[in-house]
Coordinates of C-alpha atoms and ligand atoms in Angstrom, one line a residue:
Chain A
X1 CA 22.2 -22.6 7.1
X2 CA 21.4 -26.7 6.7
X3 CA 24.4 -28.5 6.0
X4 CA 24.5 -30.3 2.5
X5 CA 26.0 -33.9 2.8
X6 CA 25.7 -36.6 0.6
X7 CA 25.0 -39.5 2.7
X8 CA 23.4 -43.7 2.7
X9 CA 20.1 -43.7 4.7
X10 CA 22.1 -45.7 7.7
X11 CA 24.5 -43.1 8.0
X12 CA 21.6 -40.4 7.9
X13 CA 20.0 -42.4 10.7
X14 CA 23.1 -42.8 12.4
X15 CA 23.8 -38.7 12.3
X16 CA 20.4 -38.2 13.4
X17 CA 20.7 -40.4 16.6
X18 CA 24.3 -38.8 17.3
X19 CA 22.6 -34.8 16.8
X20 CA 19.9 -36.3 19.5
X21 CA 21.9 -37.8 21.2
X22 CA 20.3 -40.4 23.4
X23 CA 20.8 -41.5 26.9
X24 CA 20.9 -45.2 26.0
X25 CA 21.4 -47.3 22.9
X26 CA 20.7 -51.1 22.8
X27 CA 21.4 -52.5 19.7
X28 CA 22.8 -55.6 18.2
X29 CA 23.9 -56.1 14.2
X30 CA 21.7 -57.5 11.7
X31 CA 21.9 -56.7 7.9
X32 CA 20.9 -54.2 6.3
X33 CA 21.0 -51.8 9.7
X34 CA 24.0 -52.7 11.0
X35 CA 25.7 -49.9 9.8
X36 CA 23.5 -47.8 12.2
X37 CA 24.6 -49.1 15.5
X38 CA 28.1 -49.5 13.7
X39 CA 28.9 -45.7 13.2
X40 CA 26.7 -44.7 16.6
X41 CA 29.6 -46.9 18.5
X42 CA 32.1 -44.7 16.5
X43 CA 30.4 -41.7 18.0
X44 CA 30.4 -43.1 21.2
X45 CA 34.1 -44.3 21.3
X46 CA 34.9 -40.7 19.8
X47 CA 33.3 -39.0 22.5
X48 CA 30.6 -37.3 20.5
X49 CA 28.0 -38.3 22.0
X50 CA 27.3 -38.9 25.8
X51 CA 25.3 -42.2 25.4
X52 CA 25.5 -45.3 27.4
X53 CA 25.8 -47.7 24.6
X54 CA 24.9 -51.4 25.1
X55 CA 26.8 -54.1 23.3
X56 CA 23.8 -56.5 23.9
X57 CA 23.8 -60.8 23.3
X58 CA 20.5 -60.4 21.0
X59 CA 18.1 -57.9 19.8
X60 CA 15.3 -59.3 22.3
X61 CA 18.1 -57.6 25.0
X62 CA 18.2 -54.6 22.7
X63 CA 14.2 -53.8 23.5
X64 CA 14.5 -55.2 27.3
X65 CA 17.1 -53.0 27.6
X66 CA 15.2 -49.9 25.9
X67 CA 12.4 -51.1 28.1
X68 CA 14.4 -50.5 31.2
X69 CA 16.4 -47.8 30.0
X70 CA 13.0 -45.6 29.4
X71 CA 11.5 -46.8 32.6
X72 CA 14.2 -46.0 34.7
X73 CA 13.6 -42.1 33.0
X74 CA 16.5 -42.2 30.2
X75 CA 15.8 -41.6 25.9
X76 CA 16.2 -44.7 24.4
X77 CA 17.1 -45.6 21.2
X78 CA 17.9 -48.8 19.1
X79 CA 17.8 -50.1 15.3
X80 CA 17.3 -53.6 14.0
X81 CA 15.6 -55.3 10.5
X82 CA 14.1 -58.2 10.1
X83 CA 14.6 -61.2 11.9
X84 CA 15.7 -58.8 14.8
X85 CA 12.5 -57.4 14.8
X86 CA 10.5 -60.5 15.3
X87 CA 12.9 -61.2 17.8
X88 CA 12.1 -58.1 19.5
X89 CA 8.3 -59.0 19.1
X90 CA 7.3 -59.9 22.8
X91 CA 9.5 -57.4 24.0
X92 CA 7.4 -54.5 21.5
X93 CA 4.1 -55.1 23.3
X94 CA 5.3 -54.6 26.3
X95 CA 7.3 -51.4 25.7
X96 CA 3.7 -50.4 24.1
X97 CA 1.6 -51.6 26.9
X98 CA 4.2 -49.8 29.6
X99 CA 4.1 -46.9 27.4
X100 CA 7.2 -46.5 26.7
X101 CA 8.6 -44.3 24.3
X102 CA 11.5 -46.0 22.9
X103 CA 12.3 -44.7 18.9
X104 CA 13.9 -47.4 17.1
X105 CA 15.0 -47.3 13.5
X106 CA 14.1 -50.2 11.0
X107 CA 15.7 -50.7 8.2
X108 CA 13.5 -52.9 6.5
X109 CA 14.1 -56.6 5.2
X110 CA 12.4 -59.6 4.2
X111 CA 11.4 -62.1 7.0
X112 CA 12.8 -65.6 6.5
X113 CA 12.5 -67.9 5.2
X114 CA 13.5 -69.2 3.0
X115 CA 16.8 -66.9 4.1
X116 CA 17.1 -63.7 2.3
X117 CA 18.5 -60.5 3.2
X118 CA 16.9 -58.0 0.7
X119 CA 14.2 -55.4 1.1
X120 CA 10.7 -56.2 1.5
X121 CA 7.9 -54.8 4.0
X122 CA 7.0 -57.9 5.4
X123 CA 9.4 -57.2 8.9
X124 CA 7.3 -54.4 9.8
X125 CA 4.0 -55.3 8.7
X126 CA 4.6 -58.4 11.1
X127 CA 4.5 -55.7 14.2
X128 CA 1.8 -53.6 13.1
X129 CA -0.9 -54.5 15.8
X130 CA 2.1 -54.0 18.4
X131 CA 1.1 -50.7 19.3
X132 CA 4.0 -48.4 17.8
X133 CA 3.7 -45.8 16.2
X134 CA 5.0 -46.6 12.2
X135 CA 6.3 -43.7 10.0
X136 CA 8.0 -44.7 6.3
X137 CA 10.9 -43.0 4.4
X138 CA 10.9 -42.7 0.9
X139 CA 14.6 -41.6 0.9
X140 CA 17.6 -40.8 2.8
X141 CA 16.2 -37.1 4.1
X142 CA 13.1 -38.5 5.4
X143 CA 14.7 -41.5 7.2
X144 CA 16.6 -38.5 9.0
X145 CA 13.9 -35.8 9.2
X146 CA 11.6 -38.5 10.8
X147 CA 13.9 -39.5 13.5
X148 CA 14.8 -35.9 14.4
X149 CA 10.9 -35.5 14.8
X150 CA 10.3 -39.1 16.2
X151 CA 10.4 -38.0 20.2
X152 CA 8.7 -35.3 19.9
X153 CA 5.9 -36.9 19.0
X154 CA 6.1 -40.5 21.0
X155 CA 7.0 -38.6 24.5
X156 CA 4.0 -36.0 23.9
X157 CA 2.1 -36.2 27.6
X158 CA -0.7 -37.3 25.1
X159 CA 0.9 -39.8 23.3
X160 CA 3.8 -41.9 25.0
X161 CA 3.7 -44.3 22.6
X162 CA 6.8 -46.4 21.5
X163 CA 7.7 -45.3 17.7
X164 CA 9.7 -47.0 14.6
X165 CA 10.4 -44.5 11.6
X166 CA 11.6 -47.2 8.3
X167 CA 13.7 -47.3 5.0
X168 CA 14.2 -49.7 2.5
X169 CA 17.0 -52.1 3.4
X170 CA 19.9 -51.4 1.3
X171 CA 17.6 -49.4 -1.6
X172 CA 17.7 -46.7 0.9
X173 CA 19.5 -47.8 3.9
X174 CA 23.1 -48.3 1.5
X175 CA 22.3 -45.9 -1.4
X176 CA 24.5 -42.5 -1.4
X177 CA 21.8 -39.4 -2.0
X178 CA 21.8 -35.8 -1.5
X179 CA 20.6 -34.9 2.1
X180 CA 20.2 -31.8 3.6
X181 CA 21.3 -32.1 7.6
X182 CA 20.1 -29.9 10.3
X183 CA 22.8 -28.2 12.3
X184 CA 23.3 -29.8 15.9
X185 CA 22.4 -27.4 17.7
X186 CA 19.1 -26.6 16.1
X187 CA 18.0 -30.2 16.8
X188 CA 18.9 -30.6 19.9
X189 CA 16.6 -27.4 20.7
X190 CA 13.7 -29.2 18.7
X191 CA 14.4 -32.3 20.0
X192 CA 14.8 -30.9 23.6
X193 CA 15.1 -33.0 27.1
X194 CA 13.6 -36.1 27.5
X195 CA 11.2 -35.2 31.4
X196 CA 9.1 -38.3 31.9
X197 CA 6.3 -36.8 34.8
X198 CA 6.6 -41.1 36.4
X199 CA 9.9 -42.9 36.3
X200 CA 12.2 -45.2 38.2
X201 CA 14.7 -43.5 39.4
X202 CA 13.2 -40.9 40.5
X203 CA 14.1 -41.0 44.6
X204 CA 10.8 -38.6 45.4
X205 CA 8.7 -41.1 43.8
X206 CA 8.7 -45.1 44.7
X207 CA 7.0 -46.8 41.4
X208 CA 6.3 -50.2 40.0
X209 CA 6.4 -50.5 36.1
X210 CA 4.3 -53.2 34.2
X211 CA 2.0 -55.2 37.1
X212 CA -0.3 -58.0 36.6
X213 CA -3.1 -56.5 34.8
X214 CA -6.0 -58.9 35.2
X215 CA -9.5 -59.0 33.6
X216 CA -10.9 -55.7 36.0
X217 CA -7.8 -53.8 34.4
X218 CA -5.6 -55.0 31.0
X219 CA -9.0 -53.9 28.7
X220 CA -8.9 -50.2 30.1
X221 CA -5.0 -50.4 29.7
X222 CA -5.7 -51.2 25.6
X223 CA -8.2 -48.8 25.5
X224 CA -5.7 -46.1 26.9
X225 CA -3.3 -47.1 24.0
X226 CA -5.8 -47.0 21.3
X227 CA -6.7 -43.4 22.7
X228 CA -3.1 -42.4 23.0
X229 CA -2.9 -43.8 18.9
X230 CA -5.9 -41.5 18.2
X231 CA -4.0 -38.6 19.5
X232 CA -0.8 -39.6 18.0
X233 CA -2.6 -38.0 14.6
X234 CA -2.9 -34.5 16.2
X235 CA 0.8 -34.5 17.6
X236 CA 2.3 -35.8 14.3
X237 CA 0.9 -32.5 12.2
X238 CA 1.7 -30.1 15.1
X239 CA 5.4 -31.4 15.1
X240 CA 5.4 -31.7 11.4
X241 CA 4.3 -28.2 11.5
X242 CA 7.3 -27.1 13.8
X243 CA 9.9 -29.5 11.7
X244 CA 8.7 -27.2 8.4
X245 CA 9.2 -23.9 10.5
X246 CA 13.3 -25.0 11.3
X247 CA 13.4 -26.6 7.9
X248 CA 11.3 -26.1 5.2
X249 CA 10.5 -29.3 4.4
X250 CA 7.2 -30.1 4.5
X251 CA 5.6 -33.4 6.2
X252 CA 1.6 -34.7 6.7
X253 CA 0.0 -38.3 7.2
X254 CA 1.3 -38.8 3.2
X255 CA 2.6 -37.0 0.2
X256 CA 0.0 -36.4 -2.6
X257 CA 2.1 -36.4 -5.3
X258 CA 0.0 -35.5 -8.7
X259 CA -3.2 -36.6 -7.1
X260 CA -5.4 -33.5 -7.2
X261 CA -7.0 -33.9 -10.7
X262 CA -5.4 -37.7 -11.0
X263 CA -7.8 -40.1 -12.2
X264 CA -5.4 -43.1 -11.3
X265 CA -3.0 -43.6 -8.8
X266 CA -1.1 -45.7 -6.9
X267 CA -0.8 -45.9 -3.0
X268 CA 3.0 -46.9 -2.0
X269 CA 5.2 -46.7 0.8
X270 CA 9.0 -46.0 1.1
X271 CA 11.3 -46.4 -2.0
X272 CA 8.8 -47.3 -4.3
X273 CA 7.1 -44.0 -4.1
X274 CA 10.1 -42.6 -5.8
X275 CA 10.1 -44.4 -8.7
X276 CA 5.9 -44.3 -9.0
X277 CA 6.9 -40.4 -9.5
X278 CA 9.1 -40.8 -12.6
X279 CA 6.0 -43.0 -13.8
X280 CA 3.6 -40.5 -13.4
X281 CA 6.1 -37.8 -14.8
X282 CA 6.2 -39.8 -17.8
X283 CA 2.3 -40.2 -17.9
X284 CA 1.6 -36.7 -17.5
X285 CA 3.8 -35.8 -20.4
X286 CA 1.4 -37.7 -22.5
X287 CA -1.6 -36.6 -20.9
X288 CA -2.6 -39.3 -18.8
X289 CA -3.7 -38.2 -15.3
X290 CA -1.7 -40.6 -12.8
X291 CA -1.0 -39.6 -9.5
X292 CA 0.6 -41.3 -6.1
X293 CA -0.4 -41.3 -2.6
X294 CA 2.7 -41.6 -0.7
X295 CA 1.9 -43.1 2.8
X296 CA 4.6 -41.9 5.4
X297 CA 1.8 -41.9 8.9
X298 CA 1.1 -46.1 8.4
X299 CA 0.3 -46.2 12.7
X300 CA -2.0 -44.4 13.0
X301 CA -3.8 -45.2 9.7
X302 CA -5.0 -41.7 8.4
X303 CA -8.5 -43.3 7.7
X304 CA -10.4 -40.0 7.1
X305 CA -7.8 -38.6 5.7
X306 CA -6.7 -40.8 3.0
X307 CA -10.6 -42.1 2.2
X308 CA -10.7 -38.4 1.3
X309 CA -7.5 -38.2 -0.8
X310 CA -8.6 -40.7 -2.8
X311 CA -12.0 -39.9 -3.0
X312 CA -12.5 -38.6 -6.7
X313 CA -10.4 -41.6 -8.4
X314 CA -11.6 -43.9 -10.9
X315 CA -9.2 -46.5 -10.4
X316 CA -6.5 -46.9 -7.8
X317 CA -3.9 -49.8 -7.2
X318 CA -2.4 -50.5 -4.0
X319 CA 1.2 -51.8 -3.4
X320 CA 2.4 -54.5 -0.8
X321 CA 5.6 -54.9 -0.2
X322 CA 4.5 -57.8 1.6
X323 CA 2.1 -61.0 0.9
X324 CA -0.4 -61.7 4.2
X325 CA -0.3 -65.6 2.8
X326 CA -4.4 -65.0 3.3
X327 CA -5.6 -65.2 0.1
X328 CA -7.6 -62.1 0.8
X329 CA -4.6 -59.3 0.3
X330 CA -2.3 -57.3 1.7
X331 CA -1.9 -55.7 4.8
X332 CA -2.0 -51.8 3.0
X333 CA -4.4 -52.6 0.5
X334 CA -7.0 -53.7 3.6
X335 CA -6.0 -50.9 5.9
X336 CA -6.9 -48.7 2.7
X337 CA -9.8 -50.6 1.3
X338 CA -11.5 -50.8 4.8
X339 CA -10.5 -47.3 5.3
X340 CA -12.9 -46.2 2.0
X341 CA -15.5 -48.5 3.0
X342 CA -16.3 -47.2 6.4
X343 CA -16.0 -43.8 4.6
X344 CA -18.3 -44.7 2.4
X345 CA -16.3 -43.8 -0.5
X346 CA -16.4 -46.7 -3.3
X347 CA -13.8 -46.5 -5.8
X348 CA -12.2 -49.5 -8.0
X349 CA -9.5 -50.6 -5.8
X350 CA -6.5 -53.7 -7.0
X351 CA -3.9 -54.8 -4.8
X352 CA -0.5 -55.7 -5.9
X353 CA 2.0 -57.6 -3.8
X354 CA 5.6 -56.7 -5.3
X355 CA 9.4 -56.3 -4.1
X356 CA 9.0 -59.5 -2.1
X357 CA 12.7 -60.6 -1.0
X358 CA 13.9 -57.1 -3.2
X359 CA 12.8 -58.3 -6.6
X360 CA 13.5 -54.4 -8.2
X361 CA 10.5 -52.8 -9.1
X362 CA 11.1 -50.8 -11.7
X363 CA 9.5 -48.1 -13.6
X364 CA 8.1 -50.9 -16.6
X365 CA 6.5 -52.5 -13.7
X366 CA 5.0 -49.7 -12.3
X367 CA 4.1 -48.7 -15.7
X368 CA 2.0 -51.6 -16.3
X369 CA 0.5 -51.2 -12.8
X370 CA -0.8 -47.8 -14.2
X371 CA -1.7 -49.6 -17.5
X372 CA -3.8 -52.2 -15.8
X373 CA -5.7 -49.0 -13.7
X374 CA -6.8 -47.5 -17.3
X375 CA -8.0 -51.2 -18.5
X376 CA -9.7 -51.2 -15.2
X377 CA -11.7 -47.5 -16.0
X378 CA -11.9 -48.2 -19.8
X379 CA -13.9 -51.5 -18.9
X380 CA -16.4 -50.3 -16.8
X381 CA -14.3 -50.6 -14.0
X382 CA -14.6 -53.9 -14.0
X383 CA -11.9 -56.0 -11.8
X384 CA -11.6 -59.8 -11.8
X385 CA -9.1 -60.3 -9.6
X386 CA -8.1 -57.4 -6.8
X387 CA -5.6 -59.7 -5.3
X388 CA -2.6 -59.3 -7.4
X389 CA 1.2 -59.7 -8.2
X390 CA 3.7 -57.9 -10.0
X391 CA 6.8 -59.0 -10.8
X392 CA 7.1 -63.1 -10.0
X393 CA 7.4 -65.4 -12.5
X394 CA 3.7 -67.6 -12.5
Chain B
X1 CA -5.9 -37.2 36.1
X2 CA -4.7 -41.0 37.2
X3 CA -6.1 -41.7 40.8
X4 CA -4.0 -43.5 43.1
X5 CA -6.6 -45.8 44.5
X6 CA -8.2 -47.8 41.7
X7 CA -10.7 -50.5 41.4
X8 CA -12.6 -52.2 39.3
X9 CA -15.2 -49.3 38.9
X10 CA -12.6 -47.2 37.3
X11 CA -12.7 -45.6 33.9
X12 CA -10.2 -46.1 31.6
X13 CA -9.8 -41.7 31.8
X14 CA -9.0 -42.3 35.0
X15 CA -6.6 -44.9 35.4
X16 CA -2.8 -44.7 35.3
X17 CA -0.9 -45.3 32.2
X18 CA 0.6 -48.6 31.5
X19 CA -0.4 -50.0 35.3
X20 CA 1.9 -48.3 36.6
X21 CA 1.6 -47.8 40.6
X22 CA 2.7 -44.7 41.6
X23 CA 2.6 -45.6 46.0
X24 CA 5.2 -48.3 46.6
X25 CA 4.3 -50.9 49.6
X26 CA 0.5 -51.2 48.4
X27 CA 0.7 -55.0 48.0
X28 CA -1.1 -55.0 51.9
X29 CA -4.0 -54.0 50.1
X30 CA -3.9 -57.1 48.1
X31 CA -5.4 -59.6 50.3
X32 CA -4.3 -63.2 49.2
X33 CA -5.8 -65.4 51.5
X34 CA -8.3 -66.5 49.6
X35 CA -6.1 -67.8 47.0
X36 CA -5.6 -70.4 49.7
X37 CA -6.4 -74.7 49.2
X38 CA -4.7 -76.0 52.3
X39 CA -4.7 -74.4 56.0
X40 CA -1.9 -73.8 58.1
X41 CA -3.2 -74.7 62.0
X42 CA -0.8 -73.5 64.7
X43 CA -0.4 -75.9 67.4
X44 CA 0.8 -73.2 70.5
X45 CA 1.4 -76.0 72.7
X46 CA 4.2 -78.0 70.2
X47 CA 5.5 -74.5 69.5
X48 CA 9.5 -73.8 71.5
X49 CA 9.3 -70.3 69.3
X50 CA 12.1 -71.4 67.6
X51 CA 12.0 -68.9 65.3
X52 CA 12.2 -71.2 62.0
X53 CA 8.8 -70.4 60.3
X54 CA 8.6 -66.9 60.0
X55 CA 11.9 -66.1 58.0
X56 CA 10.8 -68.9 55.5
X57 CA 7.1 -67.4 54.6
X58 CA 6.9 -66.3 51.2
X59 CA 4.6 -63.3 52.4
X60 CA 4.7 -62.1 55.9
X61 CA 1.8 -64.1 57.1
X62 CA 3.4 -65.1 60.2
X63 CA 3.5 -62.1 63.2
X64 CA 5.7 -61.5 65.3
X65 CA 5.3 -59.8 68.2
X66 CA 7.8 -56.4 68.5
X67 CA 8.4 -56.5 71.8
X68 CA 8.8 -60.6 73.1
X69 CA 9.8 -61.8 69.6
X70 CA 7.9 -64.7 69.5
X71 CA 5.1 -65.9 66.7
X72 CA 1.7 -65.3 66.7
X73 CA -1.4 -66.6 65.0
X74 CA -1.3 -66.9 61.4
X75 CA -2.2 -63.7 59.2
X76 CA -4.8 -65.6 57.4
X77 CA -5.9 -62.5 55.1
X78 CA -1.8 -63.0 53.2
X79 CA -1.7 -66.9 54.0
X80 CA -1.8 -68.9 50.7
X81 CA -1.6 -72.2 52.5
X82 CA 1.5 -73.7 50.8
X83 CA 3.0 -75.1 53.6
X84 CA 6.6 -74.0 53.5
X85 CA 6.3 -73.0 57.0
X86 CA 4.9 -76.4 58.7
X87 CA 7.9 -78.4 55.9
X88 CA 9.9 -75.8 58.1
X89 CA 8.4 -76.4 61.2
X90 CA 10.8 -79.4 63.5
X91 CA 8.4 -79.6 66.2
X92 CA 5.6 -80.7 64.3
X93 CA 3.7 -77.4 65.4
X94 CA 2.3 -76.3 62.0
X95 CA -0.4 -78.8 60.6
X96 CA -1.8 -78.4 57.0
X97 CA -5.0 -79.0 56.6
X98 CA -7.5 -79.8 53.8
X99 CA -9.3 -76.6 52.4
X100 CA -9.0 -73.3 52.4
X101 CA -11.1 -72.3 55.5
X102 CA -9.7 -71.0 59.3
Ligands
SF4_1 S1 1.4 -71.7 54.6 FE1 2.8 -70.6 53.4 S2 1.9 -68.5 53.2 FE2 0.8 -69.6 54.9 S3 2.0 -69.0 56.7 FE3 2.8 -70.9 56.0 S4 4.6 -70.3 54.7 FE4 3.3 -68.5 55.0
SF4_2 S1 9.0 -73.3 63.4 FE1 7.5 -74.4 64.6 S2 8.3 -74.4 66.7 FE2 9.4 -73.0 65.6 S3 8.4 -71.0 65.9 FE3 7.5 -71.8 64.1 S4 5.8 -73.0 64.8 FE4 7.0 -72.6 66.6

């Protein structure tokens, strides 16, 4: 029997790391995930867990020391937001590019500046070239159920691929919700033992991690991690598959929520997804056919997968937690434009950027998000302007 | 699978993961010397086989012979020519000279 706890998506995260217990954690406090690394150095001062935790000066030591934790053949684990993260930046490529798979838990926040602490997307959209693999939670369970299934899918021999799972600073990451925990045991089976085939201290086998790689080699080294992103898809359903069979819950590239006979919908990530749902609940009831694509597989971008999801739409808007500043859109809304375009599948398509520093997006703004879709369908699908906001005062 | 001797022939299906070198001490197949813009010159005759050069080269390209200890001619294939040896040199018996050329 799962466990019922009512818990805030740091503490979730911060359970999950304890039940898979990690050889190392590098981390260093930054609002909103503090928390995390604050209750994981309860565990380890409590002697439930067996983890070398590392007090480190900044959170570019918290990746160098993931780095050399993971090369040297130990799990390594780590959560930051923000600021942290772009810290972390050089430090992510080369955990990537050394193929490394390090989990790290983001609890997403604004990039300043100006300074501001609040939610936005614009932390992790800043790493998304970085090679990680980038999974969103919409709540408090799936911040937890995707770190219990994170190494299983960034250590596959097919993969080894460094991997972030994130949650809405403070929406999710300090709100109390219902969760259903998996017993320790259990996940520790699923998570199982961390058996690198190459590492450093491994006294049968002299290595050298991350050489110069000069122009005869670096190019073949990218196209290994591109390959190893391609099979990331694969290795994300099978372990999804596995997760359901322990569980129950049920978990793909994204959650169609309503979007089978939907003639409008909205493409979201994390927290926003929830309240799109009691929009389109609303809808429904007076017969209007909205629906939601819930993205939770952001790297790698489901690209067949979500062209065909979307496919039969008249209208769909996609949200961005984030502005690109490039007067084109948003990083979602190209990933998912480009993504119909090369499937060949043209449907009206608007971007909104919203949340931005966590300006609350609320259900009368995604109501008019929806509105704005049927102006779009009853006018010939006609669209002026894709590149959109909601929610700032113009 | 990854190959252990790679070049710049190799496929990408073929090559290990990351760079990573899986046989320790395979920098000797890395030959240097033709990084190299100035030329060491060992003058045998200035030499007392002091012993002072050797220790101070950056990458091994000074022999020493097992058995009498003493120095031998420069391992030009390693040399990069930046003089450290003849600045170490008190005898005057390592000459740098222009270009990368023996
Ligand atoms: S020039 Fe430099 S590299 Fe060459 S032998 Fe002398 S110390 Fe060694
Ligand atoms: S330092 Fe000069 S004198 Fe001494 S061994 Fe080397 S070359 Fe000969």
């Amino acid at each position: 029997m799962s466990i019922r706890e009512r818990l805030s998506g740091n503490e979730a995260s911060a359970i999950a790391m304890k039940q898979i217990n990690p050889d190392v954690v590098a981390a260093f406090p930054i609002t909103p995930s503090t928390e995390i690394p604050q209750y994981f150095s309860t565990f380890v001062s409590n002697g439930q867990v067996d983890t070398e935790f590392i007090a480190v000066e900044s959170e570019h030591s918290a990746m160098s020391s993931c780095i050399g934790a993971e090369a040297a053949g130990a799990r390594a684990m780590t959560a930051t937001s923000s600021n942290g993260l772009s810290y972390m930046w050089e430090m992510l490529y080369i955990a990537s590019g050394s193929r490394l798979p390090i989990v790290l838990s983001l609890v997403n926040r604004a990039v300043s500046g100006p300074l501001n602490i609040h939610n936005d997307h614009s932390d992790a959209m800043g790493v998304r070239d970085a090679g990680w693999i980038m999974l969103f939670s919409e709540n408090n369970q799936e911040a937890y159920d995707n770190l219990i299934m994170a190494h299983q899918i960034a250590e596959n021999s097919n993969v080894m691929l460094p991997l972030m799972v994130c949650q809405d600073g403070f929406i999710t990451s300090h709100s109390i919700e219902n969760i259903e925990l998996i017993e320790d045991d259990k996940v520790k089976e699923f998570v199982g033992t961390y058996k690198p085939e190459h590492y450093l201290l491994n006294p049968n086998e002299q290595i050298a991690v991350g050489p110069m790689d000069l122009q005869a080699y670096l190019f073949e080294h990218k196209y290994q991690q591109a390959e190893a992103m391609r099979n990331a898809k694969k290795v994300i359903l099978d372990v999804a598959d596995k997760f359901e069979k322990m569980t129950g819950r049920k978990y793909g590239f994204f959650e169609e929520y309503k979007l089978d006979d939907a003639e409008i919908a909205i493409v979201c990530m994390n927290s926003t997804a929830g309240t799109t749902k009691a929009v389109v609940d609303d809808l429904r009831a007076k017969g209007i056919k909205a629906g939601l694509l819930k993205l939770r597989v952001y790297r790698p971008f489901p690209v067949e997968e979500i062209s065909k999801a979307l496919s039969h739409l008249k209208a769909v808007a996609i949200l961005d937690k984030t502005d690109s500043v490039n007067a084109a859109g948003g990083p979602l809304f190209e990933d998912v434009t480009s993504a119909l375009y090369t499937q060949n599948v043209h449907i009206p398509a608007v971007n909104y950027v919203y949340g931005i520093g966590g300006r609350d997006t609320t259900t009368k703004d995604i109501s008019k998000v929806f509105e704005d879709l049927q102006a779009i369908v009853a006018d010939n699908s006609k669209i002026d302007n894709p590149y959109r906001y909601l929610g700032v005062r113009i | 699978m990854a190959k252990m001797h790679i070049d710049k022939s190799t496929p990408a299906s073929e090559i290990t993961k990351g760079g990573t070198i899986y046989q320790a001490g395979n920098a000797v197949e890395f030959k240097t010397g033709d990084w190299r813009s100035m030329c060491p010159v060992w003058i045998e005759e200035k030499c007392k086989q002091c012993g002072l050069c050797f220790p101070v080269c950056p990458d091994d390209a000074i022999p020493v012979n097992k058995e009498t200890l003493n120095r031998e001619d420069f391992n030009y294939d390693y040399c990069k020519g930046c003089g450290i040896c003849s600045k170490a040199c008190p005898f005057g018996a390592i000459e740098m000279r222009e270009g990368g050329k023996i």
